[in-house]
Tab-separated table of C-alpha atoms in Angstrom:
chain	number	residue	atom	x	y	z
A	1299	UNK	CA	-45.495	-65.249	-130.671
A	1300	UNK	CA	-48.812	-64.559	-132.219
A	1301	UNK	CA	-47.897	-61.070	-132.618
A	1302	UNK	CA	-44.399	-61.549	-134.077
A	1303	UNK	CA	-45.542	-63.784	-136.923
A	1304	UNK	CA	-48.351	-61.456	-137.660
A	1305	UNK	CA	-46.030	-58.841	-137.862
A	1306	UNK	CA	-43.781	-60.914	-139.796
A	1307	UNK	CA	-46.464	-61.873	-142.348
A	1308	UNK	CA	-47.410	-57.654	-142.576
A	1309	UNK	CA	-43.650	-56.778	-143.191
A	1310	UNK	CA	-43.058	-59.513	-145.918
A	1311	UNK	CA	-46.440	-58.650	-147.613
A	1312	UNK	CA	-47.035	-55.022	-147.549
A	1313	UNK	CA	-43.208	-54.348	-146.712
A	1314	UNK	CA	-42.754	-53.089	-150.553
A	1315	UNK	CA	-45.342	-50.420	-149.991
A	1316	UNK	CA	-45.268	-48.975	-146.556
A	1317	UNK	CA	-41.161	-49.930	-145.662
A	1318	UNK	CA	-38.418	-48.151	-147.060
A	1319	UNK	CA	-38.583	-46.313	-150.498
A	1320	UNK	CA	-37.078	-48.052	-153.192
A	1321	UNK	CA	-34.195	-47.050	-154.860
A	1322	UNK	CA	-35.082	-44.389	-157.861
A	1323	UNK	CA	-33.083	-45.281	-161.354
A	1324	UNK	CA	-32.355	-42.133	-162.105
A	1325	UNK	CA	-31.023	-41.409	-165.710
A	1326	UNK	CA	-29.253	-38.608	-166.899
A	1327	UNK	CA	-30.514	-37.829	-170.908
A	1328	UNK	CA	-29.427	-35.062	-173.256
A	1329	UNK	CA	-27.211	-34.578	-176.594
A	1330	UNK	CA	-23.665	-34.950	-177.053
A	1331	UNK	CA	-21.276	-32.725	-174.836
A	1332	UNK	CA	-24.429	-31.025	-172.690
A	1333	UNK	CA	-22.512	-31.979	-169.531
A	1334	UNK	CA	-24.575	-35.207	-168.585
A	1335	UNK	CA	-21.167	-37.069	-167.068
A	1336	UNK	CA	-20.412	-34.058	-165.522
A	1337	UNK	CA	-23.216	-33.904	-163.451
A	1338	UNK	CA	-23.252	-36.905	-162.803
A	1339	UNK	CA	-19.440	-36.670	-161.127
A	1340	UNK	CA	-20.774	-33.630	-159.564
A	1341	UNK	CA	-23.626	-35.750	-157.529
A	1342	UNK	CA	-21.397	-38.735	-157.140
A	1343	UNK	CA	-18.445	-36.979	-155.866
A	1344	UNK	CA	-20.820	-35.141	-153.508
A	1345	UNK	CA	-22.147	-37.869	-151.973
A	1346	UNK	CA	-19.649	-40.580	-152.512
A	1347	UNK	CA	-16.386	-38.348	-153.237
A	1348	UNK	CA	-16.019	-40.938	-156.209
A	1349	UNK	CA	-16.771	-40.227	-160.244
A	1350	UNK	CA	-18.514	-41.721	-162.527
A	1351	UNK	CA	-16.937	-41.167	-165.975
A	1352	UNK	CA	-14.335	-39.562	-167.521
A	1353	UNK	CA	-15.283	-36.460	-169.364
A	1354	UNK	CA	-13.666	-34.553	-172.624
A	1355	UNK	CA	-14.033	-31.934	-174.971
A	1356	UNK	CA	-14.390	-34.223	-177.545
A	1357	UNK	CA	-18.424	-35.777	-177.953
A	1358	UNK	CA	-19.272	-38.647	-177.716
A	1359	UNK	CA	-16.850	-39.649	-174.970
A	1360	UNK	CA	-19.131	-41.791	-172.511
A	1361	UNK	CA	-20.017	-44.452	-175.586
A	1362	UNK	CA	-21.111	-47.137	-172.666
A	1363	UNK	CA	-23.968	-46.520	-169.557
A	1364	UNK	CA	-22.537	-45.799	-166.875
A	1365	UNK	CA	-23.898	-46.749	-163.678
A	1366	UNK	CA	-23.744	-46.178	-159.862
A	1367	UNK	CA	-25.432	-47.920	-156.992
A	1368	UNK	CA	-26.930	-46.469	-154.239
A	1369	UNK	CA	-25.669	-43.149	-154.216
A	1370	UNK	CA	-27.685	-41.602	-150.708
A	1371	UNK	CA	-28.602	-37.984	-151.175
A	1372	UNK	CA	-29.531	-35.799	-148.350
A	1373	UNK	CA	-31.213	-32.804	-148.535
A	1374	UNK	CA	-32.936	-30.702	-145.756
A	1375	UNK	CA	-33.774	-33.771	-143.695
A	1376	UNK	CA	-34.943	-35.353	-146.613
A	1377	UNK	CA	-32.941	-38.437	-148.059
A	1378	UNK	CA	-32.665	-40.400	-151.693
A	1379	UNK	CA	-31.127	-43.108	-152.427
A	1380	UNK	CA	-30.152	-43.361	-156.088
A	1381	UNK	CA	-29.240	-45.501	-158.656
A	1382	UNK	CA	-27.497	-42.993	-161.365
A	1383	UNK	CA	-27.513	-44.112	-165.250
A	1384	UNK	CA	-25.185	-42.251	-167.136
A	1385	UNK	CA	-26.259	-42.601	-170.765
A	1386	UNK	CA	-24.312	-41.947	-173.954
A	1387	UNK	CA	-25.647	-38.904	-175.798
A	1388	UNK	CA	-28.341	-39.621	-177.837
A	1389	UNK	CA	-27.809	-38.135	-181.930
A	1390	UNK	CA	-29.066	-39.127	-185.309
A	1391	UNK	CA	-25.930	-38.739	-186.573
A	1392	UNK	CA	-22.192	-39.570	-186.261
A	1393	UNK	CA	-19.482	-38.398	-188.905
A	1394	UNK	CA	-16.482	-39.916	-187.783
A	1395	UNK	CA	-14.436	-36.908	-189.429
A	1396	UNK	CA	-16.100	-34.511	-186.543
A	1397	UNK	CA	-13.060	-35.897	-184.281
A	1398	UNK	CA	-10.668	-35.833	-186.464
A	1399	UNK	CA	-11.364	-31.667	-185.943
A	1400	UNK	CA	-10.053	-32.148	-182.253
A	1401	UNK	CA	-6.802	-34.526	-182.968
A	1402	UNK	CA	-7.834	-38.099	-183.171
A	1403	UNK	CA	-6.394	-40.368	-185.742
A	1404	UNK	CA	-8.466	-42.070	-188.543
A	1405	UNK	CA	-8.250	-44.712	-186.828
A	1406	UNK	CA	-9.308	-43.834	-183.637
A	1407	UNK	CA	-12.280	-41.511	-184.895
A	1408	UNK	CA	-13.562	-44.505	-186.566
A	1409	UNK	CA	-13.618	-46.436	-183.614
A	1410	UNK	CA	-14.994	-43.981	-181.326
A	1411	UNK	CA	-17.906	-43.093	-183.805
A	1412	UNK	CA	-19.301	-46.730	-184.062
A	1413	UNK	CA	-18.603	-47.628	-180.064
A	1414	UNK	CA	-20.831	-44.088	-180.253
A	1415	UNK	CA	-23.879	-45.451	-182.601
A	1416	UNK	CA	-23.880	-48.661	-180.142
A	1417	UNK	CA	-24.144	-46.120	-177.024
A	1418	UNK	CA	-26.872	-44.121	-178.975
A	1419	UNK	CA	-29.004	-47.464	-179.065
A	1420	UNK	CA	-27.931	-48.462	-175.340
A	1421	UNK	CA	-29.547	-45.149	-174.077
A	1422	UNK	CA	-32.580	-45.502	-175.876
A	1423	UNK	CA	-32.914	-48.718	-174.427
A	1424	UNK	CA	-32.830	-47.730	-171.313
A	1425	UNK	CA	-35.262	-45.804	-170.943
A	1426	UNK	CA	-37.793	-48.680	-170.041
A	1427	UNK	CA	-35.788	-48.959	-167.286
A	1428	UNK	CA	-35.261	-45.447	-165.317
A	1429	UNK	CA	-37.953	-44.075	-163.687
A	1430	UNK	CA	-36.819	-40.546	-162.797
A	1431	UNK	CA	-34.587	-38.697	-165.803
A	1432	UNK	CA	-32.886	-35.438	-165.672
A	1433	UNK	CA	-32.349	-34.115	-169.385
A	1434	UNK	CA	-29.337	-32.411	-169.151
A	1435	UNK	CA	-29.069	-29.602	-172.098
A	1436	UNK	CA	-25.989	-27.089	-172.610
A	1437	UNK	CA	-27.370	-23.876	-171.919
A	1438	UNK	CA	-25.192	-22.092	-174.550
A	1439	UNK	CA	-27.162	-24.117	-177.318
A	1440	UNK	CA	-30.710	-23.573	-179.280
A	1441	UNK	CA	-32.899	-26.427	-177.441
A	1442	UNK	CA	-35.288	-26.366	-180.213
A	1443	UNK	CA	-33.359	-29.786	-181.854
A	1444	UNK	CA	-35.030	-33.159	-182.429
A	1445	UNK	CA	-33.374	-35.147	-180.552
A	1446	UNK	CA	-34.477	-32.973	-177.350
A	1447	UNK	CA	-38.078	-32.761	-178.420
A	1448	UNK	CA	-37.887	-37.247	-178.874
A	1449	UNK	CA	-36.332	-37.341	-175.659
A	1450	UNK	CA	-39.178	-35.780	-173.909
A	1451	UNK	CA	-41.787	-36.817	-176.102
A	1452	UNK	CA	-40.656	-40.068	-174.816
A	1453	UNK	CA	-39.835	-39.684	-171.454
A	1454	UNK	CA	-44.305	-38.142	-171.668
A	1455	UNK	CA	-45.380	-41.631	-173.171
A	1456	UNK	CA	-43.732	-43.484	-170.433
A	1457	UNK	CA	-44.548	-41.242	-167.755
A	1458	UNK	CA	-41.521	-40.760	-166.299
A	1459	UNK	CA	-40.609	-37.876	-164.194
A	1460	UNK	CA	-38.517	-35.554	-165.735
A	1461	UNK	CA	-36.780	-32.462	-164.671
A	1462	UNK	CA	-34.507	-29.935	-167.583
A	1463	UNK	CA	-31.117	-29.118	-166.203
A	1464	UNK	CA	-29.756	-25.956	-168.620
A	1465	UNK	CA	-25.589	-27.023	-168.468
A	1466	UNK	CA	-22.577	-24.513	-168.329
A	1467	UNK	CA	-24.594	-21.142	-166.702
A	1468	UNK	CA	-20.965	-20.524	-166.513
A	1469	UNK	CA	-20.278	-19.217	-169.533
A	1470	UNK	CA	-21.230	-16.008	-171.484
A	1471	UNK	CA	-23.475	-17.270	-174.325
A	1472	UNK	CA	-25.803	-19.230	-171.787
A	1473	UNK	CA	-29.263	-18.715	-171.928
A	1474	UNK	CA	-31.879	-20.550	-169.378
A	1475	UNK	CA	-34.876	-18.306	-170.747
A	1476	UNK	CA	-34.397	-19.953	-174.266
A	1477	UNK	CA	-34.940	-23.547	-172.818
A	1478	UNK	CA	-37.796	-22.644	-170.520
A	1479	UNK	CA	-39.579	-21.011	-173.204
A	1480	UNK	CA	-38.998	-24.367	-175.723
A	1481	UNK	CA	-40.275	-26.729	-172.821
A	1482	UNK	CA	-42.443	-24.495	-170.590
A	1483	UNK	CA	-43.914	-27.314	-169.010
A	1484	UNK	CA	-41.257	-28.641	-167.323
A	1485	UNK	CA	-39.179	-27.469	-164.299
A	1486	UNK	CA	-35.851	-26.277	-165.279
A	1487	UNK	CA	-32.454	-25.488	-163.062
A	1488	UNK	CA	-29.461	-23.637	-164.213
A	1489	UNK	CA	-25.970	-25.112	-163.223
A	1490	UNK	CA	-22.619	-24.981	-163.875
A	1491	UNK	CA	-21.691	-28.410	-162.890
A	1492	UNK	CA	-17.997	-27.542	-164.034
A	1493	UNK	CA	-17.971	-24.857	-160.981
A	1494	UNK	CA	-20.598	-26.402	-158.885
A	1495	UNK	CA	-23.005	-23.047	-159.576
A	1496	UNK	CA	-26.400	-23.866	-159.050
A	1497	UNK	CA	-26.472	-27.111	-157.414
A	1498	UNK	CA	-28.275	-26.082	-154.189
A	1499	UNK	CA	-31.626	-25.195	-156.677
A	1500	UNK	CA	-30.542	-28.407	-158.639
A	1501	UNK	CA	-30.986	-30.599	-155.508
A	1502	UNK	CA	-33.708	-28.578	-154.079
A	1503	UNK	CA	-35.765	-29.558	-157.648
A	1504	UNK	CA	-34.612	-33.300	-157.699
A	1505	UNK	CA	-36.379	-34.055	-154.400
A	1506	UNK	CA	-39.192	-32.003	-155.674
A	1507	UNK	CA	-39.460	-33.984	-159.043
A	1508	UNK	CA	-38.409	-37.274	-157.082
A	1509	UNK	CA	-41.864	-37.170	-155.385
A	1510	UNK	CA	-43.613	-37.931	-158.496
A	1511	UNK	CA	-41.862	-41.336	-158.620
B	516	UNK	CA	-52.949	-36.981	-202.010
B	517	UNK	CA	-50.538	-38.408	-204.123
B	518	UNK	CA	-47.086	-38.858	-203.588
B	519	UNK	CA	-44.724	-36.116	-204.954
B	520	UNK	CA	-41.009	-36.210	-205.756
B	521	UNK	CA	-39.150	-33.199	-206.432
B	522	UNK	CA	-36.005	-33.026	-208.214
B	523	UNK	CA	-33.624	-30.040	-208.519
B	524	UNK	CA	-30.829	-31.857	-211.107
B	525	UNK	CA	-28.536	-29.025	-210.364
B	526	UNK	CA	-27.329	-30.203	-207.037
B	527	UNK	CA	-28.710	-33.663	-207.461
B	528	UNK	CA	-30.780	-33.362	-204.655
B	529	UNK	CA	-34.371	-34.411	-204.113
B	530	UNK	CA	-37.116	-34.195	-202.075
B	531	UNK	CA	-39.863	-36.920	-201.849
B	532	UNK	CA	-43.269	-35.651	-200.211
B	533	UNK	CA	-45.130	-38.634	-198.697
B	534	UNK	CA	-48.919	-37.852	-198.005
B	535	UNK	CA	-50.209	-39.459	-194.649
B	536	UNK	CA	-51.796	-41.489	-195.874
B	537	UNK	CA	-49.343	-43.277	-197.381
B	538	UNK	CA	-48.004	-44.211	-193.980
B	539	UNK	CA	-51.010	-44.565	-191.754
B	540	UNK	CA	-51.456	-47.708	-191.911
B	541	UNK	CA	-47.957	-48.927	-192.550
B	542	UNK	CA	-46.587	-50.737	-188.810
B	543	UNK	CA	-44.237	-49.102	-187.135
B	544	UNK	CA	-41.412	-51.084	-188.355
B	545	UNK	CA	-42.293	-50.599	-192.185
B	546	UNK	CA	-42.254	-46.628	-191.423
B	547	UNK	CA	-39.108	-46.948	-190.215
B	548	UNK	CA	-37.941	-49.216	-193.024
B	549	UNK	CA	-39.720	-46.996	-195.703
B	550	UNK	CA	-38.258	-43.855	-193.969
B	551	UNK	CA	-34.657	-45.093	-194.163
B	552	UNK	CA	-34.740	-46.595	-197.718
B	553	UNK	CA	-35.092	-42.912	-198.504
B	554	UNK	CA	-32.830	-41.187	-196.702
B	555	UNK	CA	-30.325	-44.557	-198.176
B	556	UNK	CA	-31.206	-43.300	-201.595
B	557	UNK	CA	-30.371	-39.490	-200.844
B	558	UNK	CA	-33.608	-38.222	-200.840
B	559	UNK	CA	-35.039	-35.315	-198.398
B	560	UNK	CA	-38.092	-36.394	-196.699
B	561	UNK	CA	-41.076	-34.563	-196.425
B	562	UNK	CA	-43.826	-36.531	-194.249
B	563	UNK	CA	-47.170	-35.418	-193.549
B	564	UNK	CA	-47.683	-35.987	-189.748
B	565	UNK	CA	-45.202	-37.253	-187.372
B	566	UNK	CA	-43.428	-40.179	-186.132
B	567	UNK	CA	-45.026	-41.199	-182.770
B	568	UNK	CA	-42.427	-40.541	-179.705
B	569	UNK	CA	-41.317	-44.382	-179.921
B	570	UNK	CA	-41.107	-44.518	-183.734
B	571	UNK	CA	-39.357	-41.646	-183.527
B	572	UNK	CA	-36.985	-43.388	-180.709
B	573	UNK	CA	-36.430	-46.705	-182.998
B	574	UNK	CA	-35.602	-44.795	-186.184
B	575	UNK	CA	-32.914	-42.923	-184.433
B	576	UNK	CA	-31.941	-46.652	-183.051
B	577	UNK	CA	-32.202	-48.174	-186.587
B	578	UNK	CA	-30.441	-45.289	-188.465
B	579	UNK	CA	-27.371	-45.834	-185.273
B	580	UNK	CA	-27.319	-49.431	-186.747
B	581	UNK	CA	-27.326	-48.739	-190.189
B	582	UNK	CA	-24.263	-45.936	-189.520
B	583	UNK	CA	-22.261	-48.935	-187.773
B	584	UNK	CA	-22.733	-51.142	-190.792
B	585	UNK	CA	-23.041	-48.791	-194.059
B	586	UNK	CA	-20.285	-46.994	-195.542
B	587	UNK	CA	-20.241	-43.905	-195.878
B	588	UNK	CA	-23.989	-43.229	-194.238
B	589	UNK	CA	-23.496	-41.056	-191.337
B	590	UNK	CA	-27.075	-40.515	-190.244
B	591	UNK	CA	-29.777	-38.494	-190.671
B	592	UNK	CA	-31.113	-34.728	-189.749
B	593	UNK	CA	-34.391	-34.855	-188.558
B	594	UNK	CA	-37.046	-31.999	-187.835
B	595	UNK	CA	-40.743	-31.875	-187.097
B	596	UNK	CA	-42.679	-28.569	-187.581
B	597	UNK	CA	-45.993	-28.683	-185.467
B	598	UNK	CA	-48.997	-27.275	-186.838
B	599	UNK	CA	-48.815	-24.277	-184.041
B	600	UNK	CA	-45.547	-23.647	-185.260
B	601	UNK	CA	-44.697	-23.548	-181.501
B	602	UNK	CA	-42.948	-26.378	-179.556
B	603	UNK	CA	-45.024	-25.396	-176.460
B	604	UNK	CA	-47.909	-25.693	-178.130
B	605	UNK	CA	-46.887	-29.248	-179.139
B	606	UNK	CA	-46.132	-30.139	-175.749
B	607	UNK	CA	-49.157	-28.755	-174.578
B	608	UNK	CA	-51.438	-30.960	-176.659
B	609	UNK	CA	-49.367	-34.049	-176.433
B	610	UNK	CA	-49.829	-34.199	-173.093
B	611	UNK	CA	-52.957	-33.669	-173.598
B	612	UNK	CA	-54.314	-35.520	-176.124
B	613	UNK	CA	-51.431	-38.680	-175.976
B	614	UNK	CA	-53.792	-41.005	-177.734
B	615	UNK	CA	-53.925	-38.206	-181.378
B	616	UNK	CA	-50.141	-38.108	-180.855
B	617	UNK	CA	-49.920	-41.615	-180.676
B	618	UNK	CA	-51.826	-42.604	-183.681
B	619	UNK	CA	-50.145	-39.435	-185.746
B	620	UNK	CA	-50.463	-35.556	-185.709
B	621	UNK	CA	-51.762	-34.713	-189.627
B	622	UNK	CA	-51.229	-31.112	-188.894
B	623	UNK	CA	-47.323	-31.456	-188.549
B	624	UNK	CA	-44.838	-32.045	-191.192
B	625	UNK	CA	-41.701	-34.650	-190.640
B	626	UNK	CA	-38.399	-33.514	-192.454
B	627	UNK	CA	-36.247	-36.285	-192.633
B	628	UNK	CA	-32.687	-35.786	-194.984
B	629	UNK	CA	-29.682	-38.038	-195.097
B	630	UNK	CA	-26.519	-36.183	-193.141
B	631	UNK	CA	-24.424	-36.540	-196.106
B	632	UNK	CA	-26.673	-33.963	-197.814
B	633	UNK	CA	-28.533	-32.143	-195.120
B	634	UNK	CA	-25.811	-30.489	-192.841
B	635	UNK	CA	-28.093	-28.707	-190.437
B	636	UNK	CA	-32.009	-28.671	-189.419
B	637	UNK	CA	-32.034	-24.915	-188.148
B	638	UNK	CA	-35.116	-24.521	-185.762
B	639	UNK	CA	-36.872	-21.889	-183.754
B	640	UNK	CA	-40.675	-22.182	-182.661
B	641	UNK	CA	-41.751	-20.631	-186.210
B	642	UNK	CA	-39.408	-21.926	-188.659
B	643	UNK	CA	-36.957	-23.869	-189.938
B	644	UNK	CA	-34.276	-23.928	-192.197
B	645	UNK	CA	-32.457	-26.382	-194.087
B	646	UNK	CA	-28.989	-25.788	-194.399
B	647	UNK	CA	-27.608	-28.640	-197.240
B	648	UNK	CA	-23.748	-29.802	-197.484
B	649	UNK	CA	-21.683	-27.997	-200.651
């Protein structure tokens, strides 16, 4: 009896720090169109066979976080449970007349570029709350843009764990070298999360960066 | 260092150079607010220093607001050129030296331009390049 209530008072007291890990709030960060929904499908749908978001051509098109619970990851013997944040992509600016370029109505493009500025300020606003972020960049682009560099300036000053996924290795113009020379730093993986290219060094470097949680 | 304005009449365009310290000891709220009065009045910024990370994070909040509720403002372009020249180098002392970043690099220079005149911030770790709307 003794023993079970000492035991009792152990688990309730130190439970949080010797029991089972916590669940990580991982957030996925980048610019417009870089593929963060996408990868975020991609690990959802691996582990859950679920999605996320929807995901388009036109930017912009998650204007809300997104977020899944306890999405269990398993990796060589290791496991993670996650908590994904999809965020909006984060700009400094948003013409409504970009979308009329792929189709939309006035109307429409007006409404998806301030639902947009409200999803630029939801992401930023998260970030007090993740505590492991993969900045998801398209691979194709120069990384050298403010936006990137505020990102992880921020993500720094918070000390949160960050890993640099370079998006759509797929295709032709892609060039990892150019973002791990702008952020040398950092660990970087090459994906394709449209083909699923990549993913077995992407999970191999989220359990890696998930240890400095 | 006084505080320079710069005004080509041809395209109507100017560019306001603000010395540090003019800014260091404004809060980070009144940077912001000073910073976006600007780039309201369709000037291209010029700052000596930078923004720190979370200043830098709340004017690209507050300029998300302003889009939402000011006709025809559509945001802003925004680049900062370290004193290296190279991003890595940046990195390298920010995480270094957090608390110099945090208070304000001098050595940098903060471009700031309203998107309705400044259509692209072209960047590489030695230069940049404004490219304005016709």
């Amino acid at each position: 009896m003794v023993v079970k209530v000492i035991k009792n008072f152990f688990n309730k007291t130190f439970g949080g720090f010797f029991g089972k890990k916590k669940e990580i709030v991982l957030g996925f960060y980048g610019p417009p169109n870089a593929g963060k929904t996408s990868l975020a499908n991609k690990i959802c749908k691996d582990w859950t066979g679920e999605e996320i978001g929807t995901v388009s051509k036109v930017p912009h098109e998650t204007r809300n976080v997104q977020i899944r619970e306890k999405v269990e990851i398993e990796y060589n013997g290791k496991r993670l449970t996650l908590k994904l944040i999809d965020t909006p992509g984060i700009a400094t600016k948003i013409d409504y007349e970009e979308f009329l370029k792929f189709g939309m109505g006035k109307k429409d493009s007006q409404k998806r570029a301030k639902e947009a500025t409200q999803g630029v300020v939801e992401s930023i606003k998260w970030l007090d709350d993740v505590n492991l972020v993969i900045v998801v960049l398209d691979a194709t682009l120069n990384p050298y843009s403010q936006v990137n560099i505020t990102i992880i300036g921020n993500l720094i000053a918070r000390k949160i764990p960050v890993m640099i996924v370079g998006n759509k290795t797929d295709l032709k113009k892609a060039d990892l070298r150019r973002i791990q020379s702008a952020f040398p730093e950092y660990d970087t993986v090459g994906i394709s999360a449209k083909s699923g290219k990549g993913m077995k060094d992407f999970y191999e470097l989220l359990f890696k960066t998930a240890k400095k949680v | 260092m006084r505080k320079r304005k710069i005004r080509i009449a041809r395209n109507n365009v100017t560019l306001s150079f603000v010395p540090y310290s003019e800014i260091a000891n404004l809060t980070s709220i009144d940077k912001i607010k000073k910073i976006l009065d600007m780039a309201l009045d369709n000037r291209i910024i010029i700052i000596q220093g930078r923004l720190t990370p979370n200043e830098e994070a709340s004017l690209i909040q507050s300029t998300m607001v302003l889009v939402g509720k000011i006709k025809d403002f559509k945001g802003v372009e925004i680049a900062v050129i370290s004193g290296t020249g190279e991003e890595s180098g940046f990195f390298k002392r920010f995480k270094e030296g957090l608390a110099k970043a945090l208070v304000g690099d001098q050595s940098a220079l903060t471009v700031i331009g309203p998107a309705s005149i400044v259509k692209e911030i072209k960047r590489d770790p030695k230069k940049i390049e404004l490219l304005l709307n016709k």
